[in-house]
CSV table of C-alpha atoms and ligand atoms in Angstrom, one decimal:
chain,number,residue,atom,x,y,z
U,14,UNK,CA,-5.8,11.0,27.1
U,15,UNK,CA,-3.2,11.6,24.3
U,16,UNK,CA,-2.3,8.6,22.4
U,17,UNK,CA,1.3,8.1,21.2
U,18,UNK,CA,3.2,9.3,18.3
U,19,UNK,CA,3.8,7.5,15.4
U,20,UNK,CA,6.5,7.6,12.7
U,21,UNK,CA,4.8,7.2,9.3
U,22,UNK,CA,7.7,6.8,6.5
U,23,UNK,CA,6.3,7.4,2.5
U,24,UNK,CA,4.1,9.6,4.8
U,25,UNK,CA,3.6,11.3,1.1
U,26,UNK,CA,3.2,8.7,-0.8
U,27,UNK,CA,-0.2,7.2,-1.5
U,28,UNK,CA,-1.2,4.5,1.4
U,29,UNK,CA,1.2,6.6,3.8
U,30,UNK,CA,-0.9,9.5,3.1
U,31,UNK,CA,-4.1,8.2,3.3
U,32,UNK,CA,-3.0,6.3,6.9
U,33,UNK,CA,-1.6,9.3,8.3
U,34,UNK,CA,-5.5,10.8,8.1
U,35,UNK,CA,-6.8,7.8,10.0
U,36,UNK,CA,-3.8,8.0,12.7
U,37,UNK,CA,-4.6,11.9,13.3
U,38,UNK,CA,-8.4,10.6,13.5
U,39,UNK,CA,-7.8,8.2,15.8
U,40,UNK,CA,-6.2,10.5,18.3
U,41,UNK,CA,-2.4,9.5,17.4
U,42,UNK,CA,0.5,12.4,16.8
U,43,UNK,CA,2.5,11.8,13.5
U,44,UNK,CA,5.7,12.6,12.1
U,45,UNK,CA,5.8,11.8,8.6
U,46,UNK,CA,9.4,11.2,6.9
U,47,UNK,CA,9.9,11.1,2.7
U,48,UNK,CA,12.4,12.0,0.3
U,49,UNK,CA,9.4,12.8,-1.8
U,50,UNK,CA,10.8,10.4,-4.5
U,51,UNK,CA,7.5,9.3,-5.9
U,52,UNK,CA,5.5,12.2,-4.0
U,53,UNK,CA,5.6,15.8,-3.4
U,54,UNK,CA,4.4,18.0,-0.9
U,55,UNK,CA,0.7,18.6,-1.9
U,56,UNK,CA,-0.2,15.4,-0.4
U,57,UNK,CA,1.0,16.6,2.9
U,58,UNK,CA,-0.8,19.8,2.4
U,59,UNK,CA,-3.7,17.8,1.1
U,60,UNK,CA,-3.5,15.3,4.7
U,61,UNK,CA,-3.2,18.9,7.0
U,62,UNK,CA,-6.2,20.3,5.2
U,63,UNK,CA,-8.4,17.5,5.7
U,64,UNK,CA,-6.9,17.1,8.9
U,65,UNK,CA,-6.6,20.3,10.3
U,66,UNK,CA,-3.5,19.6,12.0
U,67,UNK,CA,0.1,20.8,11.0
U,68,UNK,CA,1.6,17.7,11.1
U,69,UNK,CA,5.1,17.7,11.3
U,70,UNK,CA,7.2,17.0,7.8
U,71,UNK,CA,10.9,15.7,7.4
U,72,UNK,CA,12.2,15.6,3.7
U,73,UNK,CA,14.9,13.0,4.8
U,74,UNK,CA,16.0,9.8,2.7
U,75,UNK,CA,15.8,6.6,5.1
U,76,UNK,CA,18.7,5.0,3.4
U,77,UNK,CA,20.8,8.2,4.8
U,78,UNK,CA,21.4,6.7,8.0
U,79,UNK,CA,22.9,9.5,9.8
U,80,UNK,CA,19.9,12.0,8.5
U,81,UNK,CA,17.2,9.5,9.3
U,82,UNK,CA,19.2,9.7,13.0
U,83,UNK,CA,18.0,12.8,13.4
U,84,UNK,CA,14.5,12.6,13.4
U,85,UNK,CA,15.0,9.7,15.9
U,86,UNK,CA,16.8,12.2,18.0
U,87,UNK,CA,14.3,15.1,17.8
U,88,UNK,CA,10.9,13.6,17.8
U,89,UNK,CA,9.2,10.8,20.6
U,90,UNK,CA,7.7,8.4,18.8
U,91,UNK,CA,6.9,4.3,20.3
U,92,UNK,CA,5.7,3.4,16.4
U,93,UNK,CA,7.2,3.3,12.6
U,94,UNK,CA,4.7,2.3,10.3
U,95,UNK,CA,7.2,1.9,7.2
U,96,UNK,CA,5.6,2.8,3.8
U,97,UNK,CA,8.7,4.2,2.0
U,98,UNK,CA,10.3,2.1,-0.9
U,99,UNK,CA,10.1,2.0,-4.5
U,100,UNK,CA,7.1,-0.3,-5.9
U,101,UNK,CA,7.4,-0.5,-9.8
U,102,UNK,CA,7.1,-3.9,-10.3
U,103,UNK,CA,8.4,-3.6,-14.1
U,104,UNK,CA,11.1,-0.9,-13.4
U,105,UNK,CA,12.5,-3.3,-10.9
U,106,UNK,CA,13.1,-5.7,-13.5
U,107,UNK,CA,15.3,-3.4,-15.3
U,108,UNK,CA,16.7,-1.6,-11.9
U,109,UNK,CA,17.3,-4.4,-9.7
U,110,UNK,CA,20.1,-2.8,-7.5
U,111,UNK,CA,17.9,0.5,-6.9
U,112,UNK,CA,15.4,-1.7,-6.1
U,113,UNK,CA,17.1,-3.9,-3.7
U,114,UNK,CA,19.3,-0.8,-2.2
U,115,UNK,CA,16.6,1.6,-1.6
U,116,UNK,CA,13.6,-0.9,-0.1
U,117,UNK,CA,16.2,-3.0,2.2
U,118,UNK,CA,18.6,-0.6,3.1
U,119,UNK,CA,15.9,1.8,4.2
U,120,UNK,CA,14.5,-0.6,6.3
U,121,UNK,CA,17.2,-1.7,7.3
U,122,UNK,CA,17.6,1.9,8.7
U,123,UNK,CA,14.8,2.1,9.8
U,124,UNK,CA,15.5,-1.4,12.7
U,125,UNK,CA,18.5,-0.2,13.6
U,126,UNK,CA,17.6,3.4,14.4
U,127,UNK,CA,14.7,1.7,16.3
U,128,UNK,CA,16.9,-0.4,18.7
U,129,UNK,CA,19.0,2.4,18.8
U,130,UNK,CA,16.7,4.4,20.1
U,131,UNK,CA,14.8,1.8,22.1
U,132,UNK,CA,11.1,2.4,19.7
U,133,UNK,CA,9.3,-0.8,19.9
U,134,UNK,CA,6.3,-1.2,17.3
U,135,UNK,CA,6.7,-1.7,13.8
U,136,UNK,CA,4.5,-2.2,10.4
U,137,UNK,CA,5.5,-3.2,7.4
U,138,UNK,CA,4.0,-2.4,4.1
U,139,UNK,CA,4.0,-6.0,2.5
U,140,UNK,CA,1.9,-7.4,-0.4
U,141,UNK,CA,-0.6,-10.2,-2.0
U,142,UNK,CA,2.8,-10.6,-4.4
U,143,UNK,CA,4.6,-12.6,-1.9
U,144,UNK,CA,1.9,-15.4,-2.7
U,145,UNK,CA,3.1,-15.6,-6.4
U,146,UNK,CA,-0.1,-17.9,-8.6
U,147,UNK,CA,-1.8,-19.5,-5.6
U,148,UNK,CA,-2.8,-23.1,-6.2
U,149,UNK,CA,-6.1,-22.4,-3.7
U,150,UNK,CA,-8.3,-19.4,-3.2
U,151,UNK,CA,-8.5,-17.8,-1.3
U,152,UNK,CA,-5.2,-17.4,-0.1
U,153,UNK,CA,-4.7,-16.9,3.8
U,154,UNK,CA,-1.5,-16.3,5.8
U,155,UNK,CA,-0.4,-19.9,5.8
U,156,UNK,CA,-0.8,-20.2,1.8
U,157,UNK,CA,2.7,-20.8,1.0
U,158,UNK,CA,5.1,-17.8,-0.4
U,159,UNK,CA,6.2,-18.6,-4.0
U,160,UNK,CA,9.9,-17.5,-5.5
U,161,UNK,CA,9.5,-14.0,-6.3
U,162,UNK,CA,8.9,-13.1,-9.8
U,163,UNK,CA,10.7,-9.9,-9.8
U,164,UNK,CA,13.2,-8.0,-7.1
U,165,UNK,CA,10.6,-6.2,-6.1
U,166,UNK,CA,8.4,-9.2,-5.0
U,167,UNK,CA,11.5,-10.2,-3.7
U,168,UNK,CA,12.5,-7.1,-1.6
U,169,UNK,CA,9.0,-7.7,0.1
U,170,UNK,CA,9.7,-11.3,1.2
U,171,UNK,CA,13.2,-10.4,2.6
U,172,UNK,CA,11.6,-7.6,4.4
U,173,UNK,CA,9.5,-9.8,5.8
U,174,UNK,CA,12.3,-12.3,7.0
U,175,UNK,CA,14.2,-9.5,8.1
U,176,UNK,CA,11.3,-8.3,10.2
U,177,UNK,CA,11.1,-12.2,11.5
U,178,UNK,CA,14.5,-12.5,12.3
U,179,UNK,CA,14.9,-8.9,14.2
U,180,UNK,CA,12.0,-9.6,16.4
U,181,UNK,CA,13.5,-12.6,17.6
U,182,UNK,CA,16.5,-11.7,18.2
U,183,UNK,CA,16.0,-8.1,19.6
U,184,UNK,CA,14.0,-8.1,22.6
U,185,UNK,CA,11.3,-5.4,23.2
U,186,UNK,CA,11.4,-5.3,18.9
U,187,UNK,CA,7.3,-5.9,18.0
U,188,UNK,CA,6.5,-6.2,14.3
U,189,UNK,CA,3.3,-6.5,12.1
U,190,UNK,CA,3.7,-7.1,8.5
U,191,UNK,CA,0.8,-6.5,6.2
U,192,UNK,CA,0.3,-7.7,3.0
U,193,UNK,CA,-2.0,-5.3,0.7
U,194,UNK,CA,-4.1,-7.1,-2.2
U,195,UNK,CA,-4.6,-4.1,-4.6
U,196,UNK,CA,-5.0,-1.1,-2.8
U,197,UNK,CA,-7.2,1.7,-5.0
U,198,UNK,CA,-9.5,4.9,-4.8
U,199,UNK,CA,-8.9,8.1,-3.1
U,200,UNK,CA,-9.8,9.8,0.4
U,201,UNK,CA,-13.5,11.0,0.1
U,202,UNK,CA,-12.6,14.7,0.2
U,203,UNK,CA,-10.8,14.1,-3.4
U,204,UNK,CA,-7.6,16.3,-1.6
U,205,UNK,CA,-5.1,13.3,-1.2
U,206,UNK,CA,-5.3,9.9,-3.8
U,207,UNK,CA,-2.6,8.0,-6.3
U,208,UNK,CA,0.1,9.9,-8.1
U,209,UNK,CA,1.3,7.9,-10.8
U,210,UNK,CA,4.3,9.2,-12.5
U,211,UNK,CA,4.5,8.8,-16.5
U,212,UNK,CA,1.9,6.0,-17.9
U,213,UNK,CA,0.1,4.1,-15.0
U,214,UNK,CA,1.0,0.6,-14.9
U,215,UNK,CA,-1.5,-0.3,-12.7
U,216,UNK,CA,-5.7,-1.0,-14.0
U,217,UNK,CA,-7.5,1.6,-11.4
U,218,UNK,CA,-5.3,4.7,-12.8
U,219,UNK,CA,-5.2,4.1,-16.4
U,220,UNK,CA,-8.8,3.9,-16.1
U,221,UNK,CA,-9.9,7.0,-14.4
U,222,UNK,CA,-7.0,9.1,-16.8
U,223,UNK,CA,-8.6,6.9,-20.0
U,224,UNK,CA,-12.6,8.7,-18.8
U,225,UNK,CA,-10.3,11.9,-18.2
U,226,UNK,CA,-9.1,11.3,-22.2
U,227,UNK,CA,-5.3,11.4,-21.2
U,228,UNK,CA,-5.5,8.3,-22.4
U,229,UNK,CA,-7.0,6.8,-25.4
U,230,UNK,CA,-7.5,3.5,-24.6
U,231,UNK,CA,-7.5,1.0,-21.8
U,232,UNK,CA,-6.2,-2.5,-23.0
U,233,UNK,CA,-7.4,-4.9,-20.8
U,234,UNK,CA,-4.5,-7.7,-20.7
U,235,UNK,CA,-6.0,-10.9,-21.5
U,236,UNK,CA,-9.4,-12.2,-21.9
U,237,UNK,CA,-8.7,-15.7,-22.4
U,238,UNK,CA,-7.8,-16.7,-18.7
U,239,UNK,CA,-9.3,-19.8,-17.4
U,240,UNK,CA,-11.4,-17.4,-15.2
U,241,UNK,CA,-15.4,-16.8,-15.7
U,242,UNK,CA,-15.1,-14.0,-18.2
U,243,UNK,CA,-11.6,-14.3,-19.0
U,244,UNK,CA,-10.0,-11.6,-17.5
U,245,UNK,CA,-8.2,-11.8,-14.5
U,246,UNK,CA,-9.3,-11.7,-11.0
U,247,UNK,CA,-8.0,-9.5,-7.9
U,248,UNK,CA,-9.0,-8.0,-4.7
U,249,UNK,CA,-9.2,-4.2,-4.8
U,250,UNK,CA,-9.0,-3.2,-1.5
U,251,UNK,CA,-10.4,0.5,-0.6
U,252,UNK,CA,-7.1,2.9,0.3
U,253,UNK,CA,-9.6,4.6,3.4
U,254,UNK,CA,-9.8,1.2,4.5
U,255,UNK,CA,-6.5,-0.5,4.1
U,256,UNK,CA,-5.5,3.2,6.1
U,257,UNK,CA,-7.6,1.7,8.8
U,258,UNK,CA,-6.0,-1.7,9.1
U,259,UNK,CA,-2.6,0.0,10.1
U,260,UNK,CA,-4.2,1.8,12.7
U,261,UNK,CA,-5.7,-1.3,13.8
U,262,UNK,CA,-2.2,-3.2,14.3
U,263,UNK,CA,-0.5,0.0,15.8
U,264,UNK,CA,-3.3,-0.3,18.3
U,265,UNK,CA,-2.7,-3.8,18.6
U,266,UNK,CA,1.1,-3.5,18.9
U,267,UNK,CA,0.5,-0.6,21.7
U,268,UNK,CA,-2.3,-2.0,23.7
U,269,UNK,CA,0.4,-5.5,24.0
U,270,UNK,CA,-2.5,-7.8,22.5
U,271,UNK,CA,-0.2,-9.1,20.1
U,272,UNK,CA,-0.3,-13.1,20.2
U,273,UNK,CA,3.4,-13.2,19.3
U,274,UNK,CA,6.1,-10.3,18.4
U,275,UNK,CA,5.7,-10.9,14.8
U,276,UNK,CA,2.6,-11.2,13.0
U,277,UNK,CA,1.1,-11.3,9.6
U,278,UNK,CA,-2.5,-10.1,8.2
U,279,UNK,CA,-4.0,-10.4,4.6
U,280,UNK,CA,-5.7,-6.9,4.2
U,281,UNK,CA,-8.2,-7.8,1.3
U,282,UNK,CA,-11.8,-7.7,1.1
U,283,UNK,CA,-12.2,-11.1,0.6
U,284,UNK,CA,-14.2,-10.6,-2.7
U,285,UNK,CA,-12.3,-11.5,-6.4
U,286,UNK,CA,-13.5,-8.8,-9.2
U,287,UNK,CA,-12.5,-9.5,-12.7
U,288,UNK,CA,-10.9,-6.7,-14.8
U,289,UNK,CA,-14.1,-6.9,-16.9
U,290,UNK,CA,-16.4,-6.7,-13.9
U,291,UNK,CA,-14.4,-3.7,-12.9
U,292,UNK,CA,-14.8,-2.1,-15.7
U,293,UNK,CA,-18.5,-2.1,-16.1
U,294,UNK,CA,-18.6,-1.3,-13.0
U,295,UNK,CA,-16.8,2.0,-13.1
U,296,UNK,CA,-18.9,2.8,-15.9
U,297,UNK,CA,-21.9,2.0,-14.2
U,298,UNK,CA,-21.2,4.2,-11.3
U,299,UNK,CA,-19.4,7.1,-13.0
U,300,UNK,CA,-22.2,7.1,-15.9
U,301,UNK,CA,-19.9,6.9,-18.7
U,302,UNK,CA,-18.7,5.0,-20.9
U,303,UNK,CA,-14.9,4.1,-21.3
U,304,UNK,CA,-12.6,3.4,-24.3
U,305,UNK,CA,-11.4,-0.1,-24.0
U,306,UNK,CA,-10.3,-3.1,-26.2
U,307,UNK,CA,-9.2,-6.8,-25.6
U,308,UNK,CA,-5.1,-6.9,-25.9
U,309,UNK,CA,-2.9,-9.7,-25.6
U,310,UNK,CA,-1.8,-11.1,-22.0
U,311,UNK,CA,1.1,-9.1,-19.9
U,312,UNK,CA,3.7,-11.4,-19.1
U,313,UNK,CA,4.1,-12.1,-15.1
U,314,UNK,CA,0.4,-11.6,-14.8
U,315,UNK,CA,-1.4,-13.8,-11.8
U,316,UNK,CA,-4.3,-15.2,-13.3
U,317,UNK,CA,-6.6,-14.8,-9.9
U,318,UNK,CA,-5.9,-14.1,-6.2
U,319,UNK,CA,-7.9,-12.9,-3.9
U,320,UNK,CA,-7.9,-12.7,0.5
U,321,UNK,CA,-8.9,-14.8,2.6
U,322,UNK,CA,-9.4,-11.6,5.6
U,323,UNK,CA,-10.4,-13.9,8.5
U,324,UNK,CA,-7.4,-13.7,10.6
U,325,UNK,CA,-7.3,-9.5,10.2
U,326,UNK,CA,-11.1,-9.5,10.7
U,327,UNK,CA,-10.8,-10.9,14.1
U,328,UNK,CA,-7.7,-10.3,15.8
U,329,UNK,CA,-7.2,-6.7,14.1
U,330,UNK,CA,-11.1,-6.0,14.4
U,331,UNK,CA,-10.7,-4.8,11.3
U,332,UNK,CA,-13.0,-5.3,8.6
U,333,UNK,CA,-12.9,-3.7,4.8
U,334,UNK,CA,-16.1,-1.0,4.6
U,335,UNK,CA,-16.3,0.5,1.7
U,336,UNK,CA,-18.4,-0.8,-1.4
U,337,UNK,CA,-16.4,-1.2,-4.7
U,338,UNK,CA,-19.2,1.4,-6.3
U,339,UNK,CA,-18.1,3.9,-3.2
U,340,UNK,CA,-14.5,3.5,-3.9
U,341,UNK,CA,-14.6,3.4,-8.2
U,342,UNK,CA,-17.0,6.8,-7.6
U,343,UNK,CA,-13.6,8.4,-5.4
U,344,UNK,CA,-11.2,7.6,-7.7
U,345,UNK,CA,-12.9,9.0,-10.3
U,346,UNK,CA,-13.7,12.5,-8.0
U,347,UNK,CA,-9.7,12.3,-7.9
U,348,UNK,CA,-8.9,12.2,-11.2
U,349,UNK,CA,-11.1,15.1,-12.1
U,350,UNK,CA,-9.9,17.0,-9.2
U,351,UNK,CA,-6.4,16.9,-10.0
U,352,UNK,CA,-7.4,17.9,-14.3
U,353,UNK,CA,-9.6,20.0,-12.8
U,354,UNK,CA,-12.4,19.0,-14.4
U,355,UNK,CA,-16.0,19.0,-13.0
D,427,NAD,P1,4.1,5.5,-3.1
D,427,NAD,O1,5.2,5.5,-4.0
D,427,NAD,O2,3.0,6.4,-3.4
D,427,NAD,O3,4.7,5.9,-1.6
D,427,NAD,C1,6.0,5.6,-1.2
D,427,NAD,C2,6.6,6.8,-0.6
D,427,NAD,O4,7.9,6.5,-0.1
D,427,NAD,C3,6.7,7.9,-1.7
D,427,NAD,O5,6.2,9.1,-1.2
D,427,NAD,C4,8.3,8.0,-1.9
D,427,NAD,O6,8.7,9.3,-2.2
D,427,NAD,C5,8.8,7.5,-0.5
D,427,NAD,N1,10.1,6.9,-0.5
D,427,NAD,C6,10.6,6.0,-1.4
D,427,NAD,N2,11.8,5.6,-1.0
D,427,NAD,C7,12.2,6.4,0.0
D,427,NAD,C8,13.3,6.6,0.9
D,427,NAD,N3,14.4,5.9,0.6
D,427,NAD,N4,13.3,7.5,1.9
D,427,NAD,C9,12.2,8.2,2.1
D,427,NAD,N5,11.1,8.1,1.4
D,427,NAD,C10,11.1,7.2,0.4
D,427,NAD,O7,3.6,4.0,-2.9
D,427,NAD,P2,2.4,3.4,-2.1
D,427,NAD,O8,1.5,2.9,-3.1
D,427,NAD,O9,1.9,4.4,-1.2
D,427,NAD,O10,3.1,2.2,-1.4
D,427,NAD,C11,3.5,2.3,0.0
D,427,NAD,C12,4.1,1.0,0.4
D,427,NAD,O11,3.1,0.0,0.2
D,427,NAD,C13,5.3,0.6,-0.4
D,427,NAD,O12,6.2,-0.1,0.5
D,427,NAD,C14,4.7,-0.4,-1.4
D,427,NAD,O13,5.7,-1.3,-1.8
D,427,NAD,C15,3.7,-1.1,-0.6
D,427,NAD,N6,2.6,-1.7,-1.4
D,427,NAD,C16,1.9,-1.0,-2.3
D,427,NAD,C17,0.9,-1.5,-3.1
D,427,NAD,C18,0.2,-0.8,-4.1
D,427,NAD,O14,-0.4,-1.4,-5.0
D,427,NAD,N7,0.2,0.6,-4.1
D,427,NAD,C19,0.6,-2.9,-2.8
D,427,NAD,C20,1.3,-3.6,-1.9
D,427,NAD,C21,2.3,-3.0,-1.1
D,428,WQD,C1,-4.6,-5.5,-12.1
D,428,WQD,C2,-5.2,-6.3,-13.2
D,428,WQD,C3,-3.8,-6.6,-15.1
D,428,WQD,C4,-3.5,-2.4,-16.3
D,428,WQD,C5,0.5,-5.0,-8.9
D,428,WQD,C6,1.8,-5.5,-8.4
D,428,WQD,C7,1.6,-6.1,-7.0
D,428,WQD,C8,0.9,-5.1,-6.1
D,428,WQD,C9,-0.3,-4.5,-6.7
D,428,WQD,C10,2.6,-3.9,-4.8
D,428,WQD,C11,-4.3,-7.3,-13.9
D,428,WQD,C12,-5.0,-5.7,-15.5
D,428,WQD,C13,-3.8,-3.6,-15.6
D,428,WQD,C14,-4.0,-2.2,-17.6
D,428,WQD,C15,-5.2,-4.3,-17.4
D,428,WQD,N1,1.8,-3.9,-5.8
D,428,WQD,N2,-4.6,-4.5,-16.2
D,428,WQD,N3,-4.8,-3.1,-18.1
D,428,WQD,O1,-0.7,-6.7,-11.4
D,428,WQD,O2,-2.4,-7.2,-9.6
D,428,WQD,O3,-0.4,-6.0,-9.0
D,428,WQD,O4,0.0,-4.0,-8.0
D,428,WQD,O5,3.0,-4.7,-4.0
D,428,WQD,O6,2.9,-6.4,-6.5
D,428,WQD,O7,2.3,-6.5,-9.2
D,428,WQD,O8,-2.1,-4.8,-10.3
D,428,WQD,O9,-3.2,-2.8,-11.2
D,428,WQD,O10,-1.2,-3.7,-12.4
D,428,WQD,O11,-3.3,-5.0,-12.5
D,428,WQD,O12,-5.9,-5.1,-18.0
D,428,WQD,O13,-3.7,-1.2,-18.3
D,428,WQD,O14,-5.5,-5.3,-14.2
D,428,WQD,O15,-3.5,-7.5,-16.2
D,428,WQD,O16,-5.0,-8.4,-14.2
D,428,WQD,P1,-1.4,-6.3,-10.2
D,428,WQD,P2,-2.4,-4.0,-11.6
């Protein structure tokens, strides 16, 4: 039996791309939309190629209400999974009203073209940074939200109250929010992975283009953290699998097993690794050995968080796979893919 089709928004980007594999996998049709802000259209070359299947590509902007209308009007899908928004937590900072315009009025859009249209099931792309510093670890869907510490924290919990609010109000309206921990790595083949524009902010890419010698030096931000070897403590969450967590709740949202119209799952592994750890651990695994040195803390910094994936692991059936060594080992394939290096 065919399944249904779904709507994958940042379909280019780098979760959106990695999902829309693991949809087509799983039997589902997708129509991925992008304005190709932060992407371009290798990734969707890269996700046909692995694929096999000429999956259908909209270059549309979701906070152009009347183009996003379109794609409502020309292709059958029940499901959005809603990846597209801007994510620089720094930039943010300095571009709040890009930030808030782009990430709430695109989804937003993206409610009201679904009432319109009478499409029921929605994800949304959330993150660990709705939890701020927890006070316990690890931190589960009841630890409390903190106030944001930039907009685009904040964009993420009013996307989630948004979400809240519509599915009450709107009947026939189901939503799933997920919050990420730190999503890294790249899709086994090497073909599809992370893009960052300009100097990675975040610890996975600078590493892998610091062994590429792009850059010189990693800096790891602080090593005097009230945390076992100083250096601060996340859960990296394999891409592959976090891809596999939104087919999970689309499957969820479809089969009607949803205990109430709006739900929320940590997608973590459950496991805190210190930048340090992480480190030697890509060397380990990649058999080199990396530039780094100790530098001062970067302000905003959590000092640890890490999942608590209970309430995904047995109501999605979802469970993270990947070992960290598997996942260091593709991101590193990436990177040398894209220099071209062997
Ligand atoms: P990404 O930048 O690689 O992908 C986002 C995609 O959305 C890009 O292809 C971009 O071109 C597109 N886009 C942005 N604004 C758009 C608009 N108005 N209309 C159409 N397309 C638009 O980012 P990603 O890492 O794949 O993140 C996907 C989602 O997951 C985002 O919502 C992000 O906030 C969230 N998230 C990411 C992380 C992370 O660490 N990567 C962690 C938690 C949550
Ligand atoms: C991880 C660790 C750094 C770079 C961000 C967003 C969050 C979420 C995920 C979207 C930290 C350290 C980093 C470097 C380093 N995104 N580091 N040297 O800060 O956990 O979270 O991405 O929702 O909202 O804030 O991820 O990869 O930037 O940092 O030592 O050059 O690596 O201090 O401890 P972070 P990150």
């Amino acid at each position: 039996m065919k399944k249904s089709c779904v709507l994958v928004s940042g379909g280019a980007g780098y979760i959106g791309s990695h999902t829309t594999v693991e949809l087509i996998n799983a039997g589902y049709d997708v129509v991925i939309v992008d304005n190709l802000s932060n992407s371009d259209m290798k990734a969707v070359e890269g996700v046909r190629q692995i694929t096999g299947v000429d999956i259908p590509f909209v270059k549309v902007d979701c906070c152009d209400l009347e183009g996003f209308r379109k794609v409502f009007e020309q292709y059958q899908f029940d499901s959005v999974i809603h990846f597209a928004a801007s994510k620089a937590v720094g930039e943010s900072v300095q571009k709040p009203l890009e930030y808030y315009r782009n990430n709430l009025t695109s989804f937003m859009n993206v409610i009201t073209l679904m009432r319109e249209f009478g499409r029921p099931n929605i994800v949304f792309s959330s993150s660990c940074t709705v939890y701020g510093e927890p006070e316990k670890q690890p931190v589960t869907e009841q630890t409390p939200r903190k106030p944001a510490t930039s907009p685009y924290g904040n964009t993420k919990q009013m996307c989630e109250d948004i979400l809240r609010d519509s599915v009450t109000a709107y009947a026939g309206l189901k939503g799933i929010a997920l919050r990420y921990f730190n999503p890294i790595g790249a899709h086994p083949s090497a073909l599809i992975g992370e893009l960052p524009r300009g100097v990675p902010q975040n610890l996975v890419p600078y590493i892998t283009q610091t062994a590429a010698g792009i850059r010189e030096c990693l800096s790891v931000f602080g090593d005097d953290y009230p945390t076992p070897d100083g250096s601060c403590i996340r859960d990296y969450i394999d891409v592959v699998d976090l891809a596999k967590a939104h087919v999970a709740a689309i499957r969820r949202m479809i089969e009607d097993k949803n205990k109430s119209s709006y739900e929320i799952f940590n997608i973590g592994t459950g496991r805190g690794v210190s930048v340090l750890e992480l480190v030697h651990e890509f060397e380990k695994v990649n058999q080199l050995k990396l530039n780094y040195k100790i530098a001062p803390r970067r302000e905003g910094d959590i000092i640890a968080i890490w999942a608590d994936p209970t309430l995904a692991n047995t109501e999605l059936g979802w469970k993270a796979e990947r070992t960290l060594d598997q996942t260091l080992a593709s991101a590193w394939a990436w990177e040398k893919h894209i220099r071209g290096m062997k």
